[in-house]
Amino acid sequence: MTISNASQDSLLSGLNDKQLEAVTLPHQSALILAGAGSGKTRVLTTRIAWLIQTGQVSPTGLLAVTFTNKAAKEMLTRLTAMLPINTRGMWVGTFHGLCNRLLRAHHREALLPATFQILDSADQLSAIKRLMKVMNVDDEKFPPKQVMGYINSCKEEGLRAQSVDAYDPHSQRMREIFEEYDKQCQREGVVDFAELLLRCYELLSRDTNIRQHYQERFKYILVDEFQDTNKLQYMWLKLFAGMSKEEPNNCIFAVGDDDQSIYSFRGARVGNMRDFEVDFKVQNIVKLEENYRSHSNILDAANAIISNNKNRLGKNLWTSAGAGEPVRVYQAYNDIDEASFIVDEVKILHNDGWALNDIALLYRSNAQSRVIEHALFSHNIPYRVYGGLRFFERAEIKHAMAYLRLINNPEDDIALLRVINFPTRGIGARSLEQLQESARAQDCSLWQAAINKVGNGRPGKGLEGFVALIKQMQDDAKGLTLTEMTEIATTISGLKNFYKLEKEGEDRIANLDELINAAVSFMNNNSDALEDNSNGLTEFLTHASLEAGEHQADVGADALQLMTVHAAKGLEFKAVFISGLEEGLCPHENSLYENNGLEEERRLMYVAVTRARQRLYLSHAQSRMLHGQIRYGIASRFLDEIPDALLKRLNSKQAPKPSMSSNYDNSYQSASAARSSEQKSAMPWKIGQAVSHAKFGQGVVVSYEGNASDMRIQINFGREGLKWLAMEYAKLEKA
DNA sequence: GCACCCCAACTTTTT
DNA sequence: GTTGGGGTGC
């Protein structure tokens, strides 16, 4: 060891016993069960710093994998703060980023062109639609989105078309599309996200030399958010680790939290944690349970909720911070009342000096934000919604990027199709079909086909113009910097002029200008990493696909934070509102039909609760507008799972507020009043009335039908679902 | 080629 | 209620 004990001490000082144990584990595979707010990122980065500082590994001898670019960046930032090292050349990144890097380095062995492009989801979908047209597939029977999901989940299981089971005609056709899709991608030199991983995995399994090279290089492999890995990612990690006797047996330091696994819908397998324990003979799991974020009332609530899950590795968060405030529960009359409650509370907090940035409003589904946004807007409370379109996903940016892609490689059919007639230049569906037809006949790219048409004369004015435009752009681009090329792509293409003429095109033009800025800063940040002869274009295109950019600009201003619970994972706020805690929304009704769906919903609730540092509000509404209809829900079972002693109920009575927003009130009344006027006398229960049933428990009256002698009543029993009961026999009581 | 209309969907999402 | 995609008509 070349480093003095003193500086080692400073690196390790302030860690608790468990954190210290994790950071200084000997050379062996380890599973760190890191609870919410337990200092997970700190442990991970300190582990890396410690390994380097004690001379056990050089910065280039380790591999650190994350899921998001944000997490990777954060890790590098913290690392440079701890150690005076140059992080360039270190393999710290996302699964996709690292696979991309490896495939670029070995593109020949991976059978890819050096300039292979990465399809984002939108590109992939349009590629599939295009293929399905060629193959004459009925998109009623095979919705392109489903086909895409099928292809991606196959790849995420590590499967190619040849190895997929298909016993019925439908799945056989599906498999056929999968196979043709892969051929099309190969022809066009493009890879989708899942392909990046699968291609990389296959390359390493096939090519012993390359595999050995990396296995010898990466003695230490560190994985963040291990509970979110899918099957292929786990297989990929095993390859790097080297599992067989002859292989080096590198060790994996896996950090994760099974209780925060909320991404099974996109292929994540919590089970990888248990498999890892067995496969890598993990001796003991290090549990980080001391929480540095929340007061204990909040943690106790979270612990109580999650303890209802059966399949857990087991963990209980604790804090030395004291009980803190009770968890506040508000029962709202309807969604609008819920929103106005939140607005009132936020105002109070803000007046008391809380920064809006420190307050988050969480919901299960994006649709719920509308009502709240409306309330915030009319009360002039600044807010920021996370989610939605990101920079490189905006239409105008994708158009400009398509021109750049064509400069880079005109055979890029996807890019060509996107802009061949945008801005419009008289190439309609007819001429496009002809072009695609002749490309198919000649078995070449659309660009080649277009060139041939122009060469043969009578290509049509539009097509001739397009070919000339791209050729001119390519000519102009020679010797230009990336920034200048980007300018060309937005101007010569006619994009800017097009948006200038549009009524509401200012934002789009501003975005196009922002794209030029993005190119400038990309070059500033990466110029020394680029090869000497590279103008950075391929790298910039990759950057755009792999890092779609921040969701929204002006992050600086103080604003209330609105986001889904999923988007809140990994974040923390001084005060958190969790809204819409009703059966059907949270847990979401769809989840109840899924395997272990309820447990995942409960983990979602757990994630939501553990975001709060100091104050936590839970709210539910007796009725809310959903899909254009009023729905009556009962309180989420997750609320019942919190011990009463931790709660403070702000209004347990369901009396409607007199100050209700009038238009909603009317629409609410008209819905129920319309029916009750028909059969008022026969109806003993009002719609929205909470009732209890001997067998089904608590419920809410949703609707009814029939006449006085034969009336049926529909009740939402939450966990038991919607039930029709005959009035005559059902023994209902007011709840 | 484009504007307009209708109908269906509608949980969560990173790369 | 809203949005987006697809189809139709000028």
Short mmCIF file of N, CA and C in Angstrom, two decimals, chain A residues 436-511:
data_model
loop_
_atom_site.label_atom_id
_atom_site.label_comp_id
_atom_site.label_asym_id
_atom_site.label_seq_id
_atom_site.Cartn_x
_atom_site.Cartn_y
_atom_site.Cartn_z
N GLN A 436 -39.69 2.90 -52.20
CA GLN A 436 -39.50 1.72 -51.35
C GLN A 436 -39.56 0.45 -52.17
N GLU A 437 -40.46 0.46 -53.16
CA GLU A 437 -40.61 -0.69 -54.03
C GLU A 437 -39.29 -0.96 -54.78
N SER A 438 -38.72 0.11 -55.35
CA SER A 438 -37.51 -0.13 -56.15
C SER A 438 -36.32 -0.47 -55.26
N ALA A 439 -36.33 0.06 -54.02
CA ALA A 439 -35.25 -0.32 -53.10
C ALA A 439 -35.33 -1.81 -52.80
N ARG A 440 -36.55 -2.29 -52.62
CA ARG A 440 -36.75 -3.70 -52.33
C ARG A 440 -36.30 -4.54 -53.52
N ALA A 441 -36.70 -4.09 -54.72
CA ALA A 441 -36.36 -4.83 -55.94
C ALA A 441 -34.84 -4.92 -56.11
N GLN A 442 -34.17 -3.81 -55.81
CA GLN A 442 -32.72 -3.80 -56.01
C GLN A 442 -31.97 -4.26 -54.76
N ASP A 443 -32.74 -4.56 -53.72
CA ASP A 443 -32.13 -4.97 -52.46
C ASP A 443 -31.08 -3.98 -51.99
N CYS A 444 -31.50 -2.73 -51.91
CA CYS A 444 -30.55 -1.70 -51.49
C CYS A 444 -31.26 -0.70 -50.59
N SER A 445 -30.50 0.24 -50.07
CA SER A 445 -31.11 1.25 -49.20
C SER A 445 -31.98 2.20 -50.02
N LEU A 446 -32.83 2.91 -49.32
CA LEU A 446 -33.69 3.89 -50.00
C LEU A 446 -32.84 4.95 -50.68
N TRP A 447 -31.75 5.33 -50.03
CA TRP A 447 -30.88 6.35 -50.58
C TRP A 447 -30.31 5.88 -51.92
N GLN A 448 -29.82 4.64 -51.96
CA GLN A 448 -29.28 4.09 -53.20
C GLN A 448 -30.35 4.12 -54.29
N ALA A 449 -31.54 3.67 -53.90
CA ALA A 449 -32.63 3.64 -54.85
C ALA A 449 -32.92 5.03 -55.40
N ALA A 450 -32.86 6.01 -54.51
CA ALA A 450 -33.13 7.40 -54.93
C ALA A 450 -32.06 7.87 -55.90
N ILE A 451 -30.81 7.57 -55.59
CA ILE A 451 -29.70 7.94 -56.48
C ILE A 451 -29.90 7.32 -57.86
N ASN A 452 -30.26 6.04 -57.85
CA ASN A 452 -30.46 5.35 -59.13
C ASN A 452 -31.58 6.00 -59.92
N LYS A 453 -32.65 6.31 -59.25
CA LYS A 453 -33.78 6.95 -59.93
C LYS A 453 -33.34 8.27 -60.56
N VAL A 454 -32.59 9.04 -59.79
CA VAL A 454 -32.14 10.33 -60.31
C VAL A 454 -31.22 10.11 -61.51
N GLY A 455 -30.37 9.08 -61.41
CA GLY A 455 -29.44 8.77 -62.50
C GLY A 455 -30.18 8.37 -63.76
N ASN A 456 -31.29 7.65 -63.57
CA ASN A 456 -32.04 7.17 -64.73
C ASN A 456 -32.95 8.24 -65.32
N GLY A 457 -32.92 9.41 -64.75
CA GLY A 457 -33.80 10.46 -65.24
C GLY A 457 -35.21 10.29 -64.71
N ARG A 458 -36.02 11.32 -64.82
CA ARG A 458 -37.42 11.36 -64.41
C ARG A 458 -37.63 10.84 -63.00
N PRO A 459 -36.88 11.33 -62.05
CA PRO A 459 -37.10 10.90 -60.68
C PRO A 459 -38.24 11.66 -60.02
N GLY A 460 -38.75 12.69 -60.62
CA GLY A 460 -39.70 13.56 -59.95
C GLY A 460 -38.93 14.70 -59.31
N LYS A 461 -39.49 15.89 -59.40
CA LYS A 461 -38.80 17.09 -58.91
C LYS A 461 -38.39 16.97 -57.45
N GLY A 462 -39.35 16.52 -56.65
CA GLY A 462 -39.10 16.48 -55.21
C GLY A 462 -37.91 15.61 -54.87
N LEU A 463 -37.90 14.43 -55.42
CA LEU A 463 -36.85 13.48 -55.11
C LEU A 463 -35.49 14.01 -55.55
N GLU A 464 -35.49 14.58 -56.75
CA GLU A 464 -34.25 15.16 -57.26
C GLU A 464 -33.73 16.22 -56.30
N GLY A 465 -34.65 17.06 -55.85
CA GLY A 465 -34.28 18.12 -54.92
C GLY A 465 -33.73 17.55 -53.62
N PHE A 466 -34.36 16.50 -53.13
CA PHE A 466 -33.92 15.92 -51.87
C PHE A 466 -32.52 15.33 -51.99
N VAL A 467 -32.30 14.58 -53.06
CA VAL A 467 -30.97 13.98 -53.27
C VAL A 467 -29.92 15.07 -53.36
N ALA A 468 -30.25 16.12 -54.12
CA ALA A 468 -29.30 17.23 -54.27
C ALA A 468 -29.02 17.88 -52.92
N LEU A 469 -30.09 18.03 -52.13
CA LEU A 469 -29.94 18.67 -50.82
C LEU A 469 -28.98 17.88 -49.93
N ILE A 470 -29.21 16.57 -49.84
CA ILE A 470 -28.36 15.76 -48.97
C ILE A 470 -26.91 15.77 -49.48
N LYS A 471 -26.78 15.67 -50.81
CA LYS A 471 -25.41 15.69 -51.36
C LYS A 471 -24.73 17.01 -51.04
N GLN A 472 -25.50 18.08 -51.16
CA GLN A 472 -24.92 19.39 -50.87
C GLN A 472 -24.53 19.49 -49.40
N MET A 473 -25.41 18.96 -48.54
CA MET A 473 -25.10 19.01 -47.11
C MET A 473 -23.84 18.22 -46.81
N GLN A 474 -23.70 17.08 -47.46
CA GLN A 474 -22.50 16.27 -47.24
C GLN A 474 -21.26 17.00 -47.72
N ASP A 475 -21.39 17.66 -48.90
CA ASP A 475 -20.26 18.42 -49.43
C ASP A 475 -19.88 19.54 -48.47
N ASP A 476 -20.91 20.30 -48.09
CA ASP A 476 -20.67 21.44 -47.20
C ASP A 476 -20.05 20.99 -45.88
N ALA A 477 -20.46 19.81 -45.45
CA ALA A 477 -20.04 19.37 -44.12
C ALA A 477 -18.56 19.02 -44.05
N LYS A 478 -17.97 18.74 -45.21
CA LYS A 478 -16.56 18.34 -45.21
C LYS A 478 -15.70 19.42 -44.58
N GLY A 479 -14.95 19.04 -43.60
CA GLY A 479 -14.05 20.00 -42.96
C GLY A 479 -14.72 20.92 -41.97
N LEU A 480 -16.03 20.76 -41.81
CA LEU A 480 -16.69 21.63 -40.84
C LEU A 480 -16.66 21.01 -39.44
N THR A 481 -16.84 21.86 -38.46
CA THR A 481 -16.96 21.35 -37.09
C THR A 481 -18.37 20.83 -36.88
N LEU A 482 -18.53 20.10 -35.82
CA LEU A 482 -19.84 19.55 -35.50
C LEU A 482 -20.88 20.67 -35.37
N THR A 483 -20.46 21.73 -34.72
CA THR A 483 -21.37 22.85 -34.52
C THR A 483 -21.85 23.42 -35.86
N GLU A 484 -20.89 23.59 -36.76
CA GLU A 484 -21.27 24.14 -38.07
C GLU A 484 -22.17 23.18 -38.83
N MET A 485 -21.89 21.90 -38.69
CA MET A 485 -22.74 20.92 -39.35
C MET A 485 -24.16 20.98 -38.82
N THR A 486 -24.25 21.14 -37.51
CA THR A 486 -25.58 21.22 -36.91
C THR A 486 -26.34 22.43 -37.44
N GLU A 487 -25.61 23.51 -37.62
CA GLU A 487 -26.25 24.70 -38.19
C GLU A 487 -26.76 24.43 -39.59
N ILE A 488 -25.92 23.77 -40.38
CA ILE A 488 -26.34 23.40 -41.73
C ILE A 488 -27.62 22.58 -41.70
N ALA A 489 -27.62 21.59 -40.78
CA ALA A 489 -28.75 20.67 -40.71
C ALA A 489 -30.05 21.40 -40.38
N THR A 490 -29.94 22.51 -39.67
CA THR A 490 -31.18 23.22 -39.33
C THR A 490 -31.54 24.28 -40.35
N THR A 491 -30.55 24.77 -41.11
CA THR A 491 -30.84 25.86 -42.05
C THR A 491 -31.04 25.37 -43.48
N ILE A 492 -29.98 24.78 -44.07
CA ILE A 492 -30.08 24.36 -45.47
C ILE A 492 -31.25 23.40 -45.68
N SER A 493 -31.51 22.62 -44.64
CA SER A 493 -32.61 21.66 -44.75
C SER A 493 -33.96 22.35 -44.91
N GLY A 494 -34.02 23.60 -44.51
CA GLY A 494 -35.28 24.31 -44.59
C GLY A 494 -36.10 24.21 -43.32
N LEU A 495 -35.57 23.52 -42.31
CA LEU A 495 -36.32 23.33 -41.07
C LEU A 495 -36.64 24.66 -40.40
N LYS A 496 -35.61 25.49 -40.27
CA LYS A 496 -35.81 26.76 -39.57
C LYS A 496 -36.85 27.62 -40.27
N ASN A 497 -36.71 27.71 -41.60
CA ASN A 497 -37.67 28.51 -42.34
C ASN A 497 -39.07 27.98 -42.17
N PHE A 498 -39.17 26.67 -42.18
CA PHE A 498 -40.48 26.05 -42.03
C PHE A 498 -41.13 26.50 -40.72
N TYR A 499 -40.36 26.42 -39.64
CA TYR A 499 -40.93 26.77 -38.34
C TYR A 499 -41.14 28.27 -38.21
N LYS A 500 -40.35 29.06 -38.94
CA LYS A 500 -40.57 30.51 -38.91
C LYS A 500 -41.94 30.86 -39.43
N LEU A 501 -42.37 30.09 -40.44
CA LEU A 501 -43.67 30.37 -41.04
C LEU A 501 -44.82 29.81 -40.21
N GLU A 502 -44.51 28.88 -39.33
CA GLU A 502 -45.57 28.30 -38.51
C GLU A 502 -46.02 29.27 -37.43
N LYS A 503 -47.29 29.17 -37.08
CA LYS A 503 -47.84 30.10 -36.10
C LYS A 503 -47.13 30.00 -34.76
N GLU A 504 -47.01 28.79 -34.25
CA GLU A 504 -46.40 28.65 -32.93
C GLU A 504 -45.05 27.96 -33.01
N GLY A 505 -44.23 28.46 -33.93
CA GLY A 505 -42.96 27.81 -34.16
C GLY A 505 -41.80 28.36 -33.36
N GLU A 506 -42.05 29.41 -32.56
CA GLU A 506 -40.93 30.07 -31.87
C GLU A 506 -40.21 29.11 -30.92
N ASP A 507 -41.00 28.34 -30.19
CA ASP A 507 -40.40 27.39 -29.26
C ASP A 507 -39.52 26.39 -30.00
N ARG A 508 -40.03 25.97 -31.15
CA ARG A 508 -39.28 24.97 -31.92
C ARG A 508 -37.97 25.56 -32.44
N ILE A 509 -38.03 26.81 -32.88
CA ILE A 509 -36.80 27.46 -33.34
C ILE A 509 -35.83 27.62 -32.18
N ALA A 510 -36.39 27.98 -31.02
CA ALA A 510 -35.53 28.10 -29.84
C ALA A 510 -34.87 26.76 -29.54
N ASN A 511 -35.62 25.67 -29.70
CA ASN A 511 -35.05 24.35 -29.46
C ASN A 511 -33.96 24.02 -30.47
#
